[in-house]
mmCIF file of C-alpha atoms in Angstrom:
data_model
loop_
_atom_site.group_PDB
_atom_site.id
_atom_site.type_symbol
_atom_site.label_atom_id
_atom_site.label_comp_id
_atom_site.label_asym_id
_atom_site.label_seq_id
_atom_site.Cartn_x
_atom_site.Cartn_y
_atom_site.Cartn_z
ATOM 1 C CA UNK R 6 135.703 81.380 93.866
ATOM 2 C CA UNK R 7 132.947 82.016 91.333
ATOM 3 C CA UNK R 8 131.060 85.292 91.821
ATOM 4 C CA UNK R 9 127.613 86.282 90.542
ATOM 5 C CA UNK R 10 125.941 89.669 90.912
ATOM 6 C CA UNK R 11 122.215 90.247 91.151
ATOM 7 C CA UNK R 12 119.933 92.816 92.702
ATOM 8 C CA UNK R 13 117.479 92.706 95.562
ATOM 9 C CA UNK R 14 113.979 93.203 94.177
ATOM 10 C CA UNK R 15 112.297 93.169 97.602
ATOM 11 C CA UNK R 16 112.898 92.454 101.294
ATOM 12 C CA UNK R 17 110.217 91.057 103.635
ATOM 13 C CA UNK R 18 109.557 90.178 107.285
ATOM 14 C CA UNK R 19 106.477 89.018 109.146
ATOM 15 C CA UNK R 20 105.268 86.721 111.868
ATOM 16 C CA UNK R 21 101.672 85.959 110.932
ATOM 17 C CA UNK R 22 100.306 82.439 110.874
ATOM 18 C CA UNK R 23 99.648 82.226 107.121
ATOM 19 C CA UNK R 24 103.372 82.684 106.335
ATOM 20 C CA UNK R 25 102.981 85.749 104.080
ATOM 21 C CA UNK R 26 105.491 88.505 104.721
ATOM 22 C CA UNK R 27 104.853 92.115 103.690
ATOM 23 C CA UNK R 28 107.518 94.026 101.763
ATOM 24 C CA UNK R 29 109.661 96.587 103.590
ATOM 25 C CA UNK R 30 112.028 99.218 102.202
ATOM 26 C CA UNK R 31 114.892 98.010 104.395
ATOM 27 C CA UNK R 32 115.606 95.720 107.326
ATOM 28 C CA UNK R 33 118.503 95.764 109.769
ATOM 29 C CA UNK R 34 119.375 92.088 110.201
ATOM 30 C CA UNK R 35 121.292 90.793 113.200
ATOM 31 C CA UNK R 36 122.770 87.463 114.240
ATOM 32 C CA UNK R 37 119.311 86.182 115.246
ATOM 33 C CA UNK R 38 117.884 86.893 111.786
ATOM 34 C CA UNK R 39 115.247 89.351 110.569
ATOM 35 C CA UNK R 40 113.626 91.415 113.386
ATOM 36 C CA UNK R 41 109.883 90.824 113.560
ATOM 37 C CA UNK R 42 110.093 87.644 111.482
ATOM 38 C CA UNK R 43 108.498 84.294 112.281
ATOM 39 C CA UNK R 44 111.819 82.476 111.686
ATOM 40 C CA UNK R 45 114.005 84.752 113.835
ATOM 41 C CA UNK R 46 116.179 83.180 116.516
ATOM 42 C CA UNK R 47 119.199 81.015 117.208
ATOM 43 C CA UNK R 48 117.134 77.885 117.709
ATOM 44 C CA UNK R 49 113.942 76.335 116.365
ATOM 45 C CA UNK R 50 111.878 73.250 117.027
ATOM 46 C CA UNK R 51 112.439 70.245 114.751
ATOM 47 C CA UNK R 52 109.701 69.739 112.151
ATOM 48 C CA UNK R 53 108.470 66.557 110.483
ATOM 49 C CA UNK R 54 111.120 66.833 107.729
ATOM 50 C CA UNK R 55 114.035 66.995 110.182
ATOM 51 C CA UNK R 56 116.000 63.925 111.271
ATOM 52 C CA UNK R 57 115.340 64.719 114.952
ATOM 53 C CA UNK R 58 111.976 63.934 116.582
ATOM 54 C CA UNK R 59 109.382 66.675 115.970
ATOM 55 C CA UNK R 60 109.608 69.349 118.668
ATOM 56 C CA UNK R 61 113.268 68.752 119.548
ATOM 57 C CA UNK R 62 115.147 72.054 120.084
ATOM 58 C CA UNK R 63 117.856 72.481 117.447
ATOM 59 C CA UNK R 64 120.019 75.157 115.777
ATOM 60 C CA UNK R 65 118.018 77.417 113.483
ATOM 61 C CA UNK R 66 119.504 77.149 109.988
ATOM 62 C CA UNK R 67 116.358 78.817 108.577
ATOM 63 C CA UNK R 68 116.749 82.434 109.802
ATOM 64 C CA UNK R 69 115.994 83.710 106.299
ATOM 65 C CA UNK R 70 114.626 82.450 103.001
ATOM 66 C CA UNK R 71 115.145 83.743 99.479
ATOM 67 C CA UNK R 72 113.555 83.246 96.066
ATOM 68 C CA UNK R 73 114.459 84.575 92.620
ATOM 69 C CA UNK R 74 112.256 86.471 90.190
ATOM 70 C CA UNK R 75 113.324 84.087 87.443
ATOM 71 C CA UNK R 76 112.413 80.930 89.361
ATOM 72 C CA UNK R 77 109.076 82.436 90.462
ATOM 73 C CA UNK R 78 108.341 83.124 86.776
ATOM 74 C CA UNK R 79 109.092 79.474 85.924
ATOM 75 C CA UNK R 80 106.741 78.234 88.664
ATOM 76 C CA UNK R 81 104.048 80.716 87.556
ATOM 77 C CA UNK R 82 104.313 79.454 83.980
ATOM 78 C CA UNK R 83 104.258 75.786 84.970
ATOM 79 C CA UNK R 84 101.118 76.392 87.065
ATOM 80 C CA UNK R 85 99.597 78.566 84.290
ATOM 81 C CA UNK R 86 98.653 81.288 86.807
ATOM 82 C CA UNK R 87 96.959 84.514 85.696
ATOM 83 C CA UNK R 88 99.292 86.601 87.905
ATOM 84 C CA UNK R 89 102.980 86.181 88.805
ATOM 85 C CA UNK R 90 103.688 84.262 91.996
ATOM 86 C CA UNK R 91 105.083 86.671 94.600
ATOM 87 C CA UNK R 92 107.784 86.388 97.246
ATOM 88 C CA UNK R 93 105.509 87.606 100.028
ATOM 89 C CA UNK R 94 102.937 84.865 99.296
ATOM 90 C CA UNK R 95 105.692 82.252 99.657
ATOM 91 C CA UNK R 96 106.890 83.749 102.933
ATOM 92 C CA UNK R 97 110.324 84.651 101.560
ATOM 93 C CA UNK R 98 112.484 87.306 103.205
ATOM 94 C CA UNK R 99 114.342 88.157 99.997
ATOM 95 C CA UNK R 100 113.441 88.234 96.327
ATOM 96 C CA UNK R 101 116.465 88.588 94.067
ATOM 97 C CA UNK R 102 116.748 89.271 90.364
ATOM 98 C CA UNK R 103 119.593 88.314 88.052
ATOM 99 C CA UNK R 104 120.337 85.006 89.785
ATOM 100 C CA UNK R 105 118.188 82.637 87.699
ATOM 101 C CA UNK R 106 119.406 79.437 89.368
ATOM 102 C CA UNK R 107 119.335 80.687 92.947
ATOM 103 C CA UNK R 108 117.938 77.372 94.249
ATOM 104 C CA UNK R 109 121.033 75.531 92.994
ATOM 105 C CA UNK R 110 123.549 77.567 95.015
ATOM 106 C CA UNK R 111 125.432 75.222 97.370
ATOM 107 C CA UNK R 112 125.647 75.330 101.151
ATOM 108 C CA UNK R 113 128.395 77.733 102.202
ATOM 109 C CA UNK R 114 127.625 80.282 99.476
ATOM 110 C CA UNK R 115 127.584 83.881 100.734
ATOM 111 C CA UNK R 116 125.236 86.727 99.763
ATOM 112 C CA UNK R 117 126.992 90.053 100.354
ATOM 113 C CA UNK R 118 125.216 93.415 100.613
ATOM 114 C CA UNK R 119 126.579 96.991 100.351
ATOM 115 C CA UNK R 120 126.131 97.640 104.108
ATOM 116 C CA UNK R 121 128.490 94.776 104.898
ATOM 117 C CA UNK R 122 125.674 92.359 105.794
ATOM 118 C CA UNK R 123 126.449 88.766 104.816
ATOM 119 C CA UNK R 124 123.941 85.938 104.588
ATOM 120 C CA UNK R 125 125.180 82.351 104.502
ATOM 121 C CA UNK R 126 123.327 79.656 102.531
ATOM 122 C CA UNK R 127 122.476 76.562 104.571
ATOM 123 C CA UNK R 128 120.233 74.584 102.206
ATOM 124 C CA UNK R 129 117.632 74.403 99.476
ATOM 125 C CA UNK R 130 114.089 75.219 100.652
ATOM 126 C CA UNK R 131 111.728 72.543 99.286
ATOM 127 C CA UNK R 132 108.085 73.394 98.504
ATOM 128 C CA UNK R 133 105.524 72.357 101.117
ATOM 129 C CA UNK R 134 101.793 71.694 101.115
ATOM 130 C CA UNK R 135 101.114 74.409 103.723
ATOM 131 C CA UNK R 136 102.416 77.025 101.304
ATOM 132 C CA UNK R 137 100.241 75.466 98.602
ATOM 133 C CA UNK R 138 97.165 76.451 100.625
ATOM 134 C CA UNK R 139 98.271 80.102 100.417
ATOM 135 C CA UNK R 140 98.647 79.843 96.653
ATOM 136 C CA UNK R 141 95.177 78.278 96.272
ATOM 137 C CA UNK R 142 93.646 81.195 98.225
ATOM 138 C CA UNK R 143 95.365 83.938 96.214
ATOM 139 C CA UNK R 144 95.833 82.657 92.647
ATOM 140 C CA UNK R 145 93.790 81.280 89.756
ATOM 141 C CA UNK R 146 94.847 79.440 86.628
ATOM 142 C CA UNK R 147 94.457 80.807 83.106
ATOM 143 C CA UNK R 148 92.142 77.894 82.290
ATOM 144 C CA UNK R 149 89.955 78.514 85.328
ATOM 145 C CA UNK R 150 90.748 75.034 86.650
ATOM 146 C CA UNK R 151 90.981 75.095 90.450
ATOM 147 C CA UNK R 152 94.360 74.606 92.089
ATOM 148 C CA UNK R 153 94.941 72.158 94.915
ATOM 149 C CA UNK R 154 97.347 72.705 97.817
ATOM 150 C CA UNK R 155 99.695 70.089 96.376
ATOM 151 C CA UNK R 156 99.482 71.222 92.719
ATOM 152 C CA UNK R 157 102.496 73.490 93.122
ATOM 153 C CA UNK R 158 104.841 70.862 94.595
ATOM 154 C CA UNK R 159 106.117 69.413 91.301
ATOM 155 C CA UNK R 160 106.305 72.754 89.382
ATOM 156 C CA UNK R 161 108.221 74.320 92.295
ATOM 157 C CA UNK R 162 110.620 71.413 92.830
ATOM 158 C CA UNK R 163 114.187 72.648 92.388
ATOM 159 C CA UNK R 164 112.993 76.278 92.109
ATOM 160 C CA UNK R 165 111.714 77.121 95.595
ATOM 161 C CA UNK R 166 114.766 79.055 96.783
ATOM 162 C CA UNK R 167 117.142 78.835 99.719
ATOM 163 C CA UNK R 168 117.327 79.209 103.476
ATOM 164 C CA UNK R 169 120.240 80.237 105.651
ATOM 165 C CA UNK R 170 121.629 82.231 108.539
ATOM 166 C CA UNK R 171 122.828 85.785 109.077
ATOM 167 C CA UNK R 172 126.630 85.576 109.124
ATOM 168 C CA UNK R 173 127.353 89.323 109.477
ATOM 169 C CA UNK R 174 124.713 91.866 110.626
ATOM 170 C CA UNK R 175 123.812 94.947 108.602
ATOM 171 C CA UNK R 176 121.099 96.780 106.706
ATOM 172 C CA UNK R 177 119.539 95.121 103.669
ATOM 173 C CA UNK R 178 117.561 97.400 101.334
ATOM 174 C CA UNK R 179 115.288 96.795 98.376
ATOM 175 C CA UNK R 180 117.337 97.749 95.305
ATOM 176 C CA UNK R 181 120.658 96.671 96.843
ATOM 177 C CA UNK R 182 123.252 94.948 94.713
ATOM 178 C CA UNK R 183 123.685 91.337 95.846
ATOM 179 C CA UNK R 184 127.142 89.889 95.362
ATOM 180 C CA UNK R 185 127.122 86.088 95.461
ATOM 181 C CA UNK R 186 130.294 84.215 96.391
ATOM 182 C CA UNK R 187 129.570 80.640 95.327
ATOM 183 C CA UNK R 188 131.095 78.107 97.688
ATOM 184 C CA UNK R 189 133.486 75.652 96.073
ATOM 185 C CA UNK R 190 134.990 72.573 97.713
ATOM 186 C CA UNK R 191 138.727 72.952 98.340
ATOM 187 C CA UNK R 192 140.871 71.095 95.808
#
């Protein structure tokens, strides 16, 4: 099993309607996810992108989301923003550093933290237009050209991060080492 080590730049939780999540020093995650977070729980309602009809109750495979500093920098550069894109603007629970291709980690990959907490990757988190509205409100381009809510979709494609579930509860702190056990198909 391939292992990668990074560090946790920041940890976030929030339940407001505009998706942003303020940074916290630490969060004690449990099997329902991140306490106080909009995406907490064992189940969620199907959205337009799901294969089930919108509103159908289903298992919540989106208890947490993560982005990497390196991928945020790539998106920032491609959008030519005057300030770096931040994890809290994108509604991410975790922002990691030292894992430049975080979005490419396969389903089944584990993120291990010093407290014993383990997060399990479920899938890639594609960019959405709703998040684009948040970017338009908070960021400007170096050229002064206005952004549109959909302008970030192509630059963020393949770099938006991951979502997953809490596999083992524990405390996750900003500054923690993150050990990544990359899932590999059995031979």
